[in-house]
Short mmCIF file of N, CA and C in Angstrom, two decimals:
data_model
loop_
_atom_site.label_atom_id
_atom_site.label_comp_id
_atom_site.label_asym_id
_atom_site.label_seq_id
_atom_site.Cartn_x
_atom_site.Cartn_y
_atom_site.Cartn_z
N UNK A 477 -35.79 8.79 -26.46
CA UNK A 477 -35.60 7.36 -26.59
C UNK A 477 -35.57 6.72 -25.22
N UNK A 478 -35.90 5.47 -25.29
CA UNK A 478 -35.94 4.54 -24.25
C UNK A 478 -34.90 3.50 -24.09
N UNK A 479 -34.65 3.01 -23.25
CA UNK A 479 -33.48 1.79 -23.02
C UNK A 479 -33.97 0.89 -22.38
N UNK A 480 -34.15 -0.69 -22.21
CA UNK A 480 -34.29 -1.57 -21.76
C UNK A 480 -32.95 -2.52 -21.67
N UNK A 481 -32.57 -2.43 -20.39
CA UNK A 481 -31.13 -3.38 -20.02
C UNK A 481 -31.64 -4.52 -19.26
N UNK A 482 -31.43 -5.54 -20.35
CA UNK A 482 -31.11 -7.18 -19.44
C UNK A 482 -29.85 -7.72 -18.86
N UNK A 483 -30.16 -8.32 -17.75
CA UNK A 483 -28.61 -9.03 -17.40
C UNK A 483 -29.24 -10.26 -17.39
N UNK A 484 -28.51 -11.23 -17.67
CA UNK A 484 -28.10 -12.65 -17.69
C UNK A 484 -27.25 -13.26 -17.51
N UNK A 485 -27.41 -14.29 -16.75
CA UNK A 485 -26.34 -15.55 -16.60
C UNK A 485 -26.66 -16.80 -18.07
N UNK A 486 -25.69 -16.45 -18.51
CA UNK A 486 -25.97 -17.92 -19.54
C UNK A 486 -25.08 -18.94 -19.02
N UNK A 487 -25.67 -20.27 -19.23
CA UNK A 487 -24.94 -21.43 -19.00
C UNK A 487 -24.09 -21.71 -19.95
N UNK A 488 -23.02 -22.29 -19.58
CA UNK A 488 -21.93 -22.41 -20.19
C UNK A 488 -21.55 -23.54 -21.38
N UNK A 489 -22.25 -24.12 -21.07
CA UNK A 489 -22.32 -25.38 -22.18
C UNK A 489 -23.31 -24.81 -23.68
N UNK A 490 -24.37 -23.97 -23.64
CA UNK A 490 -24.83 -23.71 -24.54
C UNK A 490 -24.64 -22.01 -24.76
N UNK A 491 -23.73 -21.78 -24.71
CA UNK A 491 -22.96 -20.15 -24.98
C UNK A 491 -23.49 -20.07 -26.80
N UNK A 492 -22.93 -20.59 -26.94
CA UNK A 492 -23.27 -20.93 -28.74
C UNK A 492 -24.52 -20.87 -29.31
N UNK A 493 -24.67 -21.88 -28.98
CA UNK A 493 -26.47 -21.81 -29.01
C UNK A 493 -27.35 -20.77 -28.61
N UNK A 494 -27.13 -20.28 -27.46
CA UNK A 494 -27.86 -18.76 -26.89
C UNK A 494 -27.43 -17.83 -28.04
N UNK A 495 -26.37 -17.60 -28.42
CA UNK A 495 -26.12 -16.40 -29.57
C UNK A 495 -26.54 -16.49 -30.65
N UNK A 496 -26.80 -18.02 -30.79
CA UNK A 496 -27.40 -18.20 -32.28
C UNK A 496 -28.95 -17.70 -32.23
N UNK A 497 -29.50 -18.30 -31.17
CA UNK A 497 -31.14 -18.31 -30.90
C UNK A 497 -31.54 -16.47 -30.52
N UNK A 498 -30.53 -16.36 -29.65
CA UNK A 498 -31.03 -14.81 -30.17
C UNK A 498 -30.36 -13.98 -31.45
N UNK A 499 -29.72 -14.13 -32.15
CA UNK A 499 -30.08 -13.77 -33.31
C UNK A 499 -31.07 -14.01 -34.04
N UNK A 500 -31.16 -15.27 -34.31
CA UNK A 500 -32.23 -16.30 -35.09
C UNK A 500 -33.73 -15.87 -34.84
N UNK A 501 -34.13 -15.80 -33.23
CA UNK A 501 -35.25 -15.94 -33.39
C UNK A 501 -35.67 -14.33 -32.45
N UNK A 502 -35.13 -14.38 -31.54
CA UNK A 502 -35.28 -12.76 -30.80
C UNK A 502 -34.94 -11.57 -31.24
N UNK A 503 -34.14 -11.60 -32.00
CA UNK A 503 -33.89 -10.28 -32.64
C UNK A 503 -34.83 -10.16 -34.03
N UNK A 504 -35.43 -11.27 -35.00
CA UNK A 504 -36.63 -11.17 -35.52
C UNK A 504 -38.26 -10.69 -34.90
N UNK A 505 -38.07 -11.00 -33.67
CA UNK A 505 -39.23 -10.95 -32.98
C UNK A 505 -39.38 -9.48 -32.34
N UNK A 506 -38.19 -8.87 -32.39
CA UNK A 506 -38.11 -7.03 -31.82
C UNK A 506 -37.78 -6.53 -33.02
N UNK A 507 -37.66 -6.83 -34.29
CA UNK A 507 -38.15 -5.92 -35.36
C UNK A 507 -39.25 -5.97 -35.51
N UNK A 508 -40.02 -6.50 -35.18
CA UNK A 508 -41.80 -6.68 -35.74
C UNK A 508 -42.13 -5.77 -34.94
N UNK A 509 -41.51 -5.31 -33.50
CA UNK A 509 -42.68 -4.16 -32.31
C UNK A 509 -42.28 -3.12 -33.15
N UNK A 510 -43.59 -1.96 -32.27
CA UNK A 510 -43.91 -1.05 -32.47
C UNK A 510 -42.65 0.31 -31.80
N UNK A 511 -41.93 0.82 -32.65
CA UNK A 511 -40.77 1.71 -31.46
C UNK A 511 -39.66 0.94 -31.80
N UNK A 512 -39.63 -0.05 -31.71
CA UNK A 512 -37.84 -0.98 -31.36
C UNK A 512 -36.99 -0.34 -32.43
N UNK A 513 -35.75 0.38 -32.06
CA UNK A 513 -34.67 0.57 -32.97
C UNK A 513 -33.17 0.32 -32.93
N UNK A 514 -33.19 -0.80 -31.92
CA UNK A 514 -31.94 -1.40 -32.07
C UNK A 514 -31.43 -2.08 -30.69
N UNK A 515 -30.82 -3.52 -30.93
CA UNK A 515 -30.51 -4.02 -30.04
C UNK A 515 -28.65 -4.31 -30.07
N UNK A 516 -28.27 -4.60 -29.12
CA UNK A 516 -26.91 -5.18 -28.82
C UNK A 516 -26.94 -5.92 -27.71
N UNK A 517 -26.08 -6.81 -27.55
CA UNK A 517 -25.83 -8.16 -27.06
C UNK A 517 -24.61 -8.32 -26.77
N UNK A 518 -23.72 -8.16 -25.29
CA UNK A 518 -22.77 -8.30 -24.85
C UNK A 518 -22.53 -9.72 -24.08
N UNK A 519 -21.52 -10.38 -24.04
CA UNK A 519 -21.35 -11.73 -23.76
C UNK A 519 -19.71 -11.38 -22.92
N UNK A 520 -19.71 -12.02 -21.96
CA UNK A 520 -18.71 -12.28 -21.31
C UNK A 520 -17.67 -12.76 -22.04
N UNK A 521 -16.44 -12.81 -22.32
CA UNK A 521 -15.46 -14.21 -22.65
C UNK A 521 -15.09 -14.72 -21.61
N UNK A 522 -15.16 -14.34 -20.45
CA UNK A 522 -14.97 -15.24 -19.44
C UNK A 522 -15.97 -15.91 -18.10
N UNK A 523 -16.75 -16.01 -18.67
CA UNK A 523 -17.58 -15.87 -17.55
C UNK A 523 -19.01 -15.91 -17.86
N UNK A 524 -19.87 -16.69 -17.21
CA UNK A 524 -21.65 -16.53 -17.51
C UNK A 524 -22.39 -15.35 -18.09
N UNK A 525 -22.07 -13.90 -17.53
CA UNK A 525 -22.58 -12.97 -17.59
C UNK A 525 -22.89 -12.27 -19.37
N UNK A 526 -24.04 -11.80 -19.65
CA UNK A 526 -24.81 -11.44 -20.57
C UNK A 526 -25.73 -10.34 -20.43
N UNK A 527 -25.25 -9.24 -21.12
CA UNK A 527 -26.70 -8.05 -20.86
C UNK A 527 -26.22 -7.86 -22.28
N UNK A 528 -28.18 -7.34 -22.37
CA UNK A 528 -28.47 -7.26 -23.64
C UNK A 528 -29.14 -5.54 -23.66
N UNK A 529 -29.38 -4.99 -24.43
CA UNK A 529 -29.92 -3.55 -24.19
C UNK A 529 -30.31 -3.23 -25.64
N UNK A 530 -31.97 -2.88 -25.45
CA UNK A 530 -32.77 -2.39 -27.02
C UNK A 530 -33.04 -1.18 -26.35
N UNK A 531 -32.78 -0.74 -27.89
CA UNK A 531 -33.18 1.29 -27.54
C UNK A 531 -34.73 1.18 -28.36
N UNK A 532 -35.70 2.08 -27.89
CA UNK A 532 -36.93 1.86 -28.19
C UNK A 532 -37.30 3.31 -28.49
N UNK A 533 -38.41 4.03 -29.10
CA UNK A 533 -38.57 5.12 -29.57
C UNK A 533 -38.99 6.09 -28.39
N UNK A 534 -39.79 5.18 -27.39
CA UNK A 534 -40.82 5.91 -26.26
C UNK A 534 -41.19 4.86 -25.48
N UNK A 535 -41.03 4.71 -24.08
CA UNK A 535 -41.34 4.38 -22.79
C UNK A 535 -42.42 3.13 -23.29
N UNK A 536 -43.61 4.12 -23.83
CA UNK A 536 -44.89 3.04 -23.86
C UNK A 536 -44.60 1.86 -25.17
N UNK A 537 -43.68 2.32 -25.88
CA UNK A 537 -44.03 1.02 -26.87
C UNK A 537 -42.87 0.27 -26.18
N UNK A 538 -41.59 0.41 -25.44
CA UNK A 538 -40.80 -0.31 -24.34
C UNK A 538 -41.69 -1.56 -24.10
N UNK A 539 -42.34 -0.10 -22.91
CA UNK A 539 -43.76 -1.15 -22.09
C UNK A 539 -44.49 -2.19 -22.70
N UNK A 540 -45.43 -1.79 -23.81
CA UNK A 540 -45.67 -2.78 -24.75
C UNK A 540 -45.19 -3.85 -24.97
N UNK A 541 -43.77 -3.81 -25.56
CA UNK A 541 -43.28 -4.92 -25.81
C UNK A 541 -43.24 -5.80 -24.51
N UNK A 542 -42.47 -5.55 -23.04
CA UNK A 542 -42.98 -5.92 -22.31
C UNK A 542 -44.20 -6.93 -21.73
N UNK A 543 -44.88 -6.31 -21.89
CA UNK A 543 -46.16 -6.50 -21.48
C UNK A 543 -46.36 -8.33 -22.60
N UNK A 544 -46.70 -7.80 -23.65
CA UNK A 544 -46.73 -8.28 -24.85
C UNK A 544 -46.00 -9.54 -25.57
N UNK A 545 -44.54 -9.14 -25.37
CA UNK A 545 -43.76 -10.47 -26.59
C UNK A 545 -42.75 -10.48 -25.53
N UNK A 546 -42.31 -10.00 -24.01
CA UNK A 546 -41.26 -10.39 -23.40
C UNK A 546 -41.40 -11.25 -22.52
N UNK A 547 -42.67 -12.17 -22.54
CA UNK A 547 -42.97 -13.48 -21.69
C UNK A 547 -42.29 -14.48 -22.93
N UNK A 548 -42.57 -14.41 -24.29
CA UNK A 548 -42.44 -15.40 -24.86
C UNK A 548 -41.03 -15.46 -25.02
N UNK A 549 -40.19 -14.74 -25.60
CA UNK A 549 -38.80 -13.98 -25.43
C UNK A 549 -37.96 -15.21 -24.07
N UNK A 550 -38.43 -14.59 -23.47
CA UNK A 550 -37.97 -15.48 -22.20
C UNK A 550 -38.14 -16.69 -21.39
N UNK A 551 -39.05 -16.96 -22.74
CA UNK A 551 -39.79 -18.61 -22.62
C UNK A 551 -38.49 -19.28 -23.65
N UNK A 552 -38.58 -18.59 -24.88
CA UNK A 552 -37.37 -18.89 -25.65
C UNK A 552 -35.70 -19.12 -25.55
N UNK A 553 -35.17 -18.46 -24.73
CA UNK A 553 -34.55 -18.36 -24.18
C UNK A 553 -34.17 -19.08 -22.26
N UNK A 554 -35.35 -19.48 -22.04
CA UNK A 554 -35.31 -20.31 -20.88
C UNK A 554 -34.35 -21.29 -20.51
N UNK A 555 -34.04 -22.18 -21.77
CA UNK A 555 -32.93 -23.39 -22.01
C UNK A 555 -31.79 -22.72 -21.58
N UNK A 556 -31.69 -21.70 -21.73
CA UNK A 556 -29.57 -21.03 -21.73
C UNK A 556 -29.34 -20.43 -21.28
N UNK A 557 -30.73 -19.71 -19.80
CA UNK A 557 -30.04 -18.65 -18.93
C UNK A 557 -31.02 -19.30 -17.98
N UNK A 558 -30.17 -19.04 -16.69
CA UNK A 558 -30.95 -19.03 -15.26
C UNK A 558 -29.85 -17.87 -14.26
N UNK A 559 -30.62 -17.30 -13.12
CA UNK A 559 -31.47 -17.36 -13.08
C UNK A 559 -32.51 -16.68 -13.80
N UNK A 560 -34.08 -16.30 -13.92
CA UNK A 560 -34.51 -15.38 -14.68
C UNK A 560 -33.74 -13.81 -14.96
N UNK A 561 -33.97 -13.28 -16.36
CA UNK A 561 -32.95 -12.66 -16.21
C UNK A 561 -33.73 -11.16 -15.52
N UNK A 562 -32.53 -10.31 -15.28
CA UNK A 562 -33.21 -8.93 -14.42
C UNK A 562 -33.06 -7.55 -15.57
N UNK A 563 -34.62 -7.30 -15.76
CA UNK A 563 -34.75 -5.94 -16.61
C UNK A 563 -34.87 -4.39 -15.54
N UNK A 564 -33.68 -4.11 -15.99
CA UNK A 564 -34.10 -2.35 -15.46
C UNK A 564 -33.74 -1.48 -16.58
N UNK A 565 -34.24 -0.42 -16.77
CA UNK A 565 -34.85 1.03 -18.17
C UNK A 565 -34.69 1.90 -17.67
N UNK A 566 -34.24 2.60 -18.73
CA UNK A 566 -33.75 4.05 -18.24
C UNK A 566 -33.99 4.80 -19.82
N UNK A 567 -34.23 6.55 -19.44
CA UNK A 567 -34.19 7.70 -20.69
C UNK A 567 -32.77 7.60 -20.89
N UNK A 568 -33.17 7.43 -22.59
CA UNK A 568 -31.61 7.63 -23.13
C UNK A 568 -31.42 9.12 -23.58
N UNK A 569 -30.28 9.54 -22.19
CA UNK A 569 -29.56 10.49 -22.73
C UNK A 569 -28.85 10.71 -23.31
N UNK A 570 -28.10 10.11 -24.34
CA UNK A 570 -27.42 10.76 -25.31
C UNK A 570 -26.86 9.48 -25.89
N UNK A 571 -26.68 9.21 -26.88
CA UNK A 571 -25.82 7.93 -27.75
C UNK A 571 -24.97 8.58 -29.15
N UNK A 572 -23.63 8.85 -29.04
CA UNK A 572 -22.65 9.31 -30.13
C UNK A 572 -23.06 8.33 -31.26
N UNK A 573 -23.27 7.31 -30.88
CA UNK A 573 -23.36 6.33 -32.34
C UNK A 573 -24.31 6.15 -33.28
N UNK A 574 -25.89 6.87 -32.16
CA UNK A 574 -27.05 6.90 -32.92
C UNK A 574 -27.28 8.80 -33.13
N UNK A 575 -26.36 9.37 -33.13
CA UNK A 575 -26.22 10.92 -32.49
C UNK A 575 -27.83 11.54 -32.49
N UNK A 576 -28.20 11.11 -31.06
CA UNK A 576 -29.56 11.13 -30.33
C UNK A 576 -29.05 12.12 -29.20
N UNK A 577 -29.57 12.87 -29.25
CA UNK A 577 -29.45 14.13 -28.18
C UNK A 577 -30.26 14.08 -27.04
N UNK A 578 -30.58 14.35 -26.36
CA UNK A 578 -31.22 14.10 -24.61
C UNK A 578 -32.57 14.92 -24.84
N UNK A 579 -34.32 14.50 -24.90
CA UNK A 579 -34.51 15.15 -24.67
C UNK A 579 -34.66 16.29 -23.73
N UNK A 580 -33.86 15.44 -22.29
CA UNK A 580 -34.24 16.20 -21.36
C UNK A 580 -33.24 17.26 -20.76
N UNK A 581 -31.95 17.45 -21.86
CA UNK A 581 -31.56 17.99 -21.38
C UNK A 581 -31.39 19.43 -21.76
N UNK A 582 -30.90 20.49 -20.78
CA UNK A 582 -31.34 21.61 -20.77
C UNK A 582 -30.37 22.58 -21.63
#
């Protein structure tokens, strides 16, 4: 499995609104890719900060999406976060909750 971690600053006046819109319309839009198997969405209570993290089946359909539906994603989302937000990915080694084992490990 794959991981894609966003961080974000959301603005503070539309906190509400950002949670609604990504439910509403972004989390519809990453069930339709190819690979996507699950997202979560962490929100500050005190504070701007927001990372979001989808686990994906394999690197390339990650990429894909990427490539693909994460311009529009972040066109959508434009209104309620600045600055742009910052994606870094990583192999998921191990998740108790999805009990996904590492492939890489030995």
């Amino acid at each position: 499995m794959f991981t894609r971690i966003v961080s974000m600053q959301v603005k503070p006046s539309v906190r509400s609104e950002f949670i609604e819109v990504f439910e509403n319309q972004v989390i519809p839009t990453l069930r339709k890719q190819q690979g996507f198997k699950d997202e979560l969405l962490f929100v500050s209570p005190s504070g701007p900060e927001a990372v979001a993290i989808s686990l994906w089946e394999s690197k390339e359909n990650a990429e894909s999406y990427n490539r693909a539906m994460y311009p529009e994603v972040l066109q959508t989302l434009a209104k309620f976060v600045e600055p742009t937000p910052k994606v870094v990915t990583y192999d998921l080694a191990y998740s108790s909750f999805h009990k996904i084992a590492s492939r890489i490990a030995a």
